[in-house]
Amino acid sequence: MIRIHGFNKLTLLDYPGKVACTLFLGHCNFRCPYCHNGNLVLHPEQEPVIPMEEILGTLKKRAKILDGVCVSGGEPTLNPRLPWLMENIRRLGLAVKLDTNGSNPEMVEQLVGDGLVDYVAMDIKNSPRRYEETAGVKLDVTRINDTVEFLRKGPVDYEFRTTVTREFHTREDILEIGKWLAGSRRYFLQAYRESDQMIGSGFSGYSREQLENFRLLLLDKIGEVGIRGI
């Protein structure tokens, strides 16, 4: 079963260059302390469920207005029914964007190989040496890197992105991320924002000027480097 816990029916921000809507699935295998979707991560069973019939019906009605659908979370690739969801979206003639933390390279490769996804946005939590600390769990960073390398070499359009906080991301961390992702197509620094569904507390963001300084550090390593959210 696949449960949709949130449905943003119109967005110009979530899918670059497209008029889209966004679906939010519950559950995540990370516990990033600064995550702003804490309820979806920690207590998805307490969140309302939007019937699939309602979602597909709305998408069908808006198929001429929408260009695509962004599938987000939580971590969507944890759900084995994700290909089924994307197949149903594809039948409506809509493009599909996947938001993922990159921890399930097999699912990402399956979706791309089956032609079910057009754009992948992968969160890069931090430099490899600080990945577990930032993700809030023990993990195998090689699996994260497997997804990075697949996207870099694969046929699907993609971006990498990092939500930047003062507490987790220093100049040295940004430089290490740049070395790791060198030669990648596209990378975004995302400004940290508080929400009432935070997993942790006590975090702060950088100013636009400070994020711009980080961006300049990466320009000789990554094709396109941008700033979002500020």
Short mmCIF file of C-alpha atoms in Angstrom, two decimals:
data_model
loop_
_atom_site.label_atom_id
_atom_site.label_comp_id
_atom_site.label_asym_id
_atom_site.label_seq_id
_atom_site.Cartn_x
_atom_site.Cartn_y
_atom_site.Cartn_z
CA MET A 1 0.00 0.00 0.00
CA ILE A 2 1.16 3.52 -0.72
CA ARG A 3 -0.05 6.33 1.51
CA ILE A 4 0.02 9.98 0.48
CA HIS A 5 0.03 12.30 3.49
CA GLY A 6 0.30 15.64 1.72
CA PHE A 7 -0.81 17.04 -1.63
CA ASN A 8 0.31 20.48 -2.79
CA LYS A 9 -1.91 20.93 -5.85
CA LEU A 10 0.12 23.69 -7.48
CA THR A 11 3.77 24.73 -7.19
CA LEU A 12 6.17 26.69 -9.33
CA LEU A 13 9.10 25.94 -7.03
CA ASP A 14 9.33 22.19 -6.45
CA TYR A 15 9.97 21.10 -10.05
CA PRO A 16 12.46 23.37 -11.86
CA GLY A 17 11.01 24.90 -14.99
CA LYS A 18 7.61 23.24 -14.66
CA VAL A 19 4.14 23.92 -13.32
CA ALA A 20 3.70 21.00 -10.96
CA CYS A 21 2.08 19.54 -7.89
CA THR A 22 3.81 17.72 -5.04
CA LEU A 23 2.94 14.48 -3.26
CA PHE A 24 4.36 13.77 0.20
CA LEU A 25 4.92 10.19 1.36
CA GLY A 26 5.63 9.28 4.97
CA HIS A 27 8.52 7.43 6.65
CA CYS A 28 12.23 8.11 6.40
CA ASN A 29 15.34 6.17 7.37
CA PHE A 30 17.19 9.39 8.32
CA ARG A 31 16.68 11.55 11.40
CA CYS A 32 18.24 14.84 10.34
CA PRO A 33 17.82 17.07 13.41
CA TYR A 34 17.00 20.13 11.28
CA CYS A 35 14.36 18.31 9.19
CA HIS A 36 11.24 20.46 8.84
CA ASN A 37 8.91 17.53 8.00
CA GLY A 38 9.32 15.86 11.39
CA ASN A 39 5.77 14.50 11.61
CA LEU A 40 6.09 12.72 8.27
CA VAL A 41 9.38 11.21 9.40
CA LEU A 42 8.60 10.29 13.00
CA HIS A 43 4.83 9.77 13.12
CA PRO A 44 3.42 9.26 9.62
CA GLU A 45 0.69 7.03 11.04
CA GLN A 46 -0.72 10.12 12.80
CA GLU A 47 -0.92 12.13 9.59
CA PRO A 48 -4.07 12.19 7.44
CA VAL A 49 -4.09 10.00 4.34
CA ILE A 50 -5.34 11.39 1.05
CA PRO A 51 -7.19 8.72 -0.98
CA MET A 52 -5.36 7.71 -4.13
CA GLU A 53 -8.58 8.05 -6.11
CA GLU A 54 -8.76 11.71 -5.12
CA ILE A 55 -5.15 12.34 -6.10
CA LEU A 56 -5.36 10.60 -9.48
CA GLY A 57 -8.72 12.26 -10.16
CA THR A 58 -7.26 15.71 -9.45
CA LEU A 59 -4.22 15.00 -11.60
CA LYS A 60 -6.44 13.86 -14.47
CA LYS A 61 -8.53 17.04 -14.27
CA ARG A 62 -5.41 19.22 -14.19
CA ALA A 63 -3.38 17.31 -16.75
CA LYS A 64 -3.63 20.19 -19.24
CA ILE A 65 -2.49 22.73 -16.62
CA LEU A 66 0.28 20.73 -14.97
CA ASP A 67 3.59 19.78 -16.54
CA GLY A 68 4.67 17.36 -13.86
CA VAL A 69 4.46 15.85 -10.40
CA CYS A 70 7.09 15.96 -7.67
CA VAL A 71 7.15 12.88 -5.43
CA SER A 72 8.66 13.81 -2.07
CA GLY A 73 8.62 12.74 1.57
CA GLY A 74 9.74 11.45 3.96
CA GLU A 75 11.84 9.21 1.79
CA PRO A 76 9.77 7.89 -1.15
CA THR A 77 12.20 5.17 -2.24
CA LEU A 78 11.49 3.20 0.94
CA ASN A 79 8.06 2.29 -0.43
CA PRO A 80 8.13 -0.74 -2.77
CA ARG A 81 4.93 0.54 -4.41
CA LEU A 82 6.64 3.70 -5.64
CA PRO A 83 6.98 2.38 -9.23
CA TRP A 84 3.23 1.73 -9.30
CA LEU A 85 2.54 5.32 -8.26
CA MET A 86 4.86 6.72 -10.89
CA GLU A 87 3.37 4.47 -13.59
CA ASN A 88 -0.07 5.91 -12.84
CA ILE A 89 1.26 9.46 -13.03
CA ARG A 90 3.02 8.69 -16.30
CA ARG A 91 -0.21 7.40 -17.86
CA LEU A 92 -1.62 10.90 -17.48
CA GLY A 93 1.18 12.30 -19.61
CA LEU A 94 2.90 14.09 -16.74
CA ALA A 95 6.63 14.30 -16.05
CA VAL A 96 7.86 12.91 -12.71
CA LYS A 97 10.45 14.36 -10.34
CA LEU A 98 11.78 12.32 -7.41
CA ASP A 99 13.12 13.84 -4.19
CA THR A 100 15.41 11.38 -2.41
CA ASN A 101 18.14 11.13 0.21
CA GLY A 102 19.97 8.67 -2.04
CA SER A 103 20.08 5.83 0.47
CA ASN A 104 18.33 3.35 -1.85
CA PRO A 105 20.37 3.30 -5.07
CA GLU A 106 18.64 0.14 -6.30
CA MET A 107 15.23 1.80 -6.34
CA VAL A 108 16.58 4.93 -8.02
CA GLU A 109 18.23 2.80 -10.71
CA GLN A 110 15.03 0.79 -11.20
CA LEU A 111 12.88 3.90 -11.62
CA VAL A 112 15.32 5.45 -14.10
CA GLY A 113 15.81 2.18 -15.98
CA ASP A 114 12.05 1.69 -16.33
CA GLY A 115 11.61 5.25 -17.61
CA LEU A 116 9.42 6.29 -14.71
CA VAL A 117 11.29 9.39 -13.59
CA ASP A 118 12.45 12.45 -15.52
CA TYR A 119 14.34 14.40 -12.86
CA VAL A 120 15.97 13.41 -9.57
CA ALA A 121 16.76 15.85 -6.77
CA MET A 122 19.11 14.21 -4.29
CA ASP A 123 19.83 15.67 -0.87
CA ILE A 124 23.50 15.76 0.03
CA LYS A 125 23.46 16.00 3.80
CA ASN A 126 27.09 16.94 4.28
CA SER A 127 30.67 15.97 3.50
CA PRO A 128 31.18 12.19 3.78
CA ARG A 129 33.05 12.43 7.08
CA ARG A 130 30.10 14.20 8.74
CA TYR A 131 27.28 12.32 7.02
CA GLU A 132 26.14 10.18 9.95
CA GLU A 133 26.26 13.14 12.32
CA THR A 134 24.10 15.23 10.01
CA ALA A 135 21.68 12.46 9.01
CA GLY A 136 21.20 11.48 12.65
CA VAL A 137 21.65 7.74 12.05
CA LYS A 138 24.30 5.13 11.42
CA LEU A 139 24.57 4.54 7.69
CA ASP A 140 26.74 3.24 4.88
CA VAL A 141 28.00 6.31 3.02
CA THR A 142 29.09 4.10 0.11
CA ARG A 143 25.41 3.56 -0.73
CA ILE A 144 24.91 7.32 -0.84
CA ASN A 145 27.90 7.57 -3.14
CA ASP A 146 26.50 4.80 -5.34
CA THR A 147 23.45 6.97 -6.02
CA VAL A 148 25.63 10.02 -6.62
CA GLU A 149 27.74 8.15 -9.16
CA PHE A 150 24.71 6.63 -10.87
CA LEU A 151 23.11 10.03 -11.35
CA ARG A 152 26.35 11.61 -12.54
CA LYS A 153 26.82 8.92 -15.20
CA GLY A 154 23.20 8.06 -15.94
CA PRO A 155 20.66 9.28 -18.50
CA VAL A 156 18.26 11.15 -16.22
CA ASP A 157 18.44 14.87 -15.43
CA TYR A 158 19.37 15.58 -11.82
CA GLU A 159 20.48 18.00 -9.15
CA PHE A 160 22.23 17.71 -5.83
CA ARG A 161 21.31 20.03 -2.97
CA THR A 162 22.27 20.73 0.63
CA THR A 163 20.25 22.49 3.31
CA VAL A 164 22.93 24.53 5.05
CA THR A 165 23.00 25.23 8.79
CA ARG A 166 25.66 26.94 10.86
CA GLU A 167 25.75 24.04 13.28
CA PHE A 168 26.50 21.33 10.67
CA HIS A 169 28.10 23.06 7.69
CA THR A 170 31.39 24.92 7.80
CA ARG A 171 33.49 26.34 5.00
CA GLU A 172 35.63 23.18 5.15
CA ASP A 173 32.53 20.99 4.79
CA ILE A 174 31.39 22.92 1.70
CA LEU A 175 34.85 22.53 0.18
CA GLU A 176 34.77 18.78 0.84
CA ILE A 177 31.32 18.51 -0.74
CA GLY A 178 32.68 20.37 -3.75
CA LYS A 179 35.55 17.91 -4.14
CA TRP A 180 33.16 14.98 -3.78
CA LEU A 181 30.69 16.29 -6.36
CA ALA A 182 33.29 17.75 -8.75
CA GLY A 183 32.13 17.46 -12.34
CA SER A 184 28.44 17.18 -11.40
CA ARG A 185 25.81 18.93 -13.47
CA ARG A 186 23.95 21.00 -10.88
CA TYR A 187 24.12 21.78 -7.13
CA PHE A 188 22.08 24.05 -4.89
CA LEU A 189 22.75 25.51 -1.46
CA GLN A 190 19.42 25.73 0.35
CA ALA A 191 18.84 28.22 3.15
CA TYR A 192 17.79 26.69 6.46
CA ARG A 193 14.29 27.61 7.65
CA GLU A 194 12.58 26.78 10.91
CA SER A 195 9.18 25.11 11.05
CA ASP A 196 6.81 23.91 13.74
CA GLN A 197 7.53 20.29 12.79
CA MET A 198 11.27 20.28 13.41
CA ILE A 199 12.85 17.06 14.67
CA GLY A 200 15.45 18.98 16.69
CA SER A 201 16.00 22.55 17.78
CA GLY A 202 18.69 25.19 18.17
CA PHE A 203 19.67 25.52 14.52
CA SER A 204 20.38 28.65 12.52
CA GLY A 205 20.99 29.58 8.92
CA TYR A 206 23.51 31.64 6.99
CA SER A 207 22.84 35.00 5.39
CA ARG A 208 22.51 35.39 1.63
CA GLU A 209 25.98 36.93 1.53
CA GLN A 210 27.49 34.00 3.40
CA LEU A 211 25.78 31.48 1.14
CA GLU A 212 27.07 33.41 -1.86
CA ASN A 213 30.60 33.05 -0.48
CA PHE A 214 30.05 29.29 -0.27
CA ARG A 215 28.71 29.28 -3.83
CA LEU A 216 31.86 30.99 -5.10
CA LEU A 217 33.96 28.21 -3.58
CA LEU A 218 32.22 25.67 -5.81
CA LEU A 219 32.06 27.41 -9.17
CA ASP A 220 35.23 25.81 -10.52
CA LYS A 221 34.08 22.32 -9.55
CA ILE A 222 30.38 22.00 -10.48
CA GLY A 223 28.64 23.04 -13.70
CA GLU A 224 25.82 25.07 -12.14
CA VAL A 225 25.74 26.25 -8.52
CA GLY A 226 22.76 28.13 -7.13
CA ILE A 227 21.15 29.35 -3.92
CA ARG A 228 17.55 28.71 -2.90
CA GLY A 229 15.23 29.85 -0.16
CA ILE A 230 16.62 33.28 0.65
#
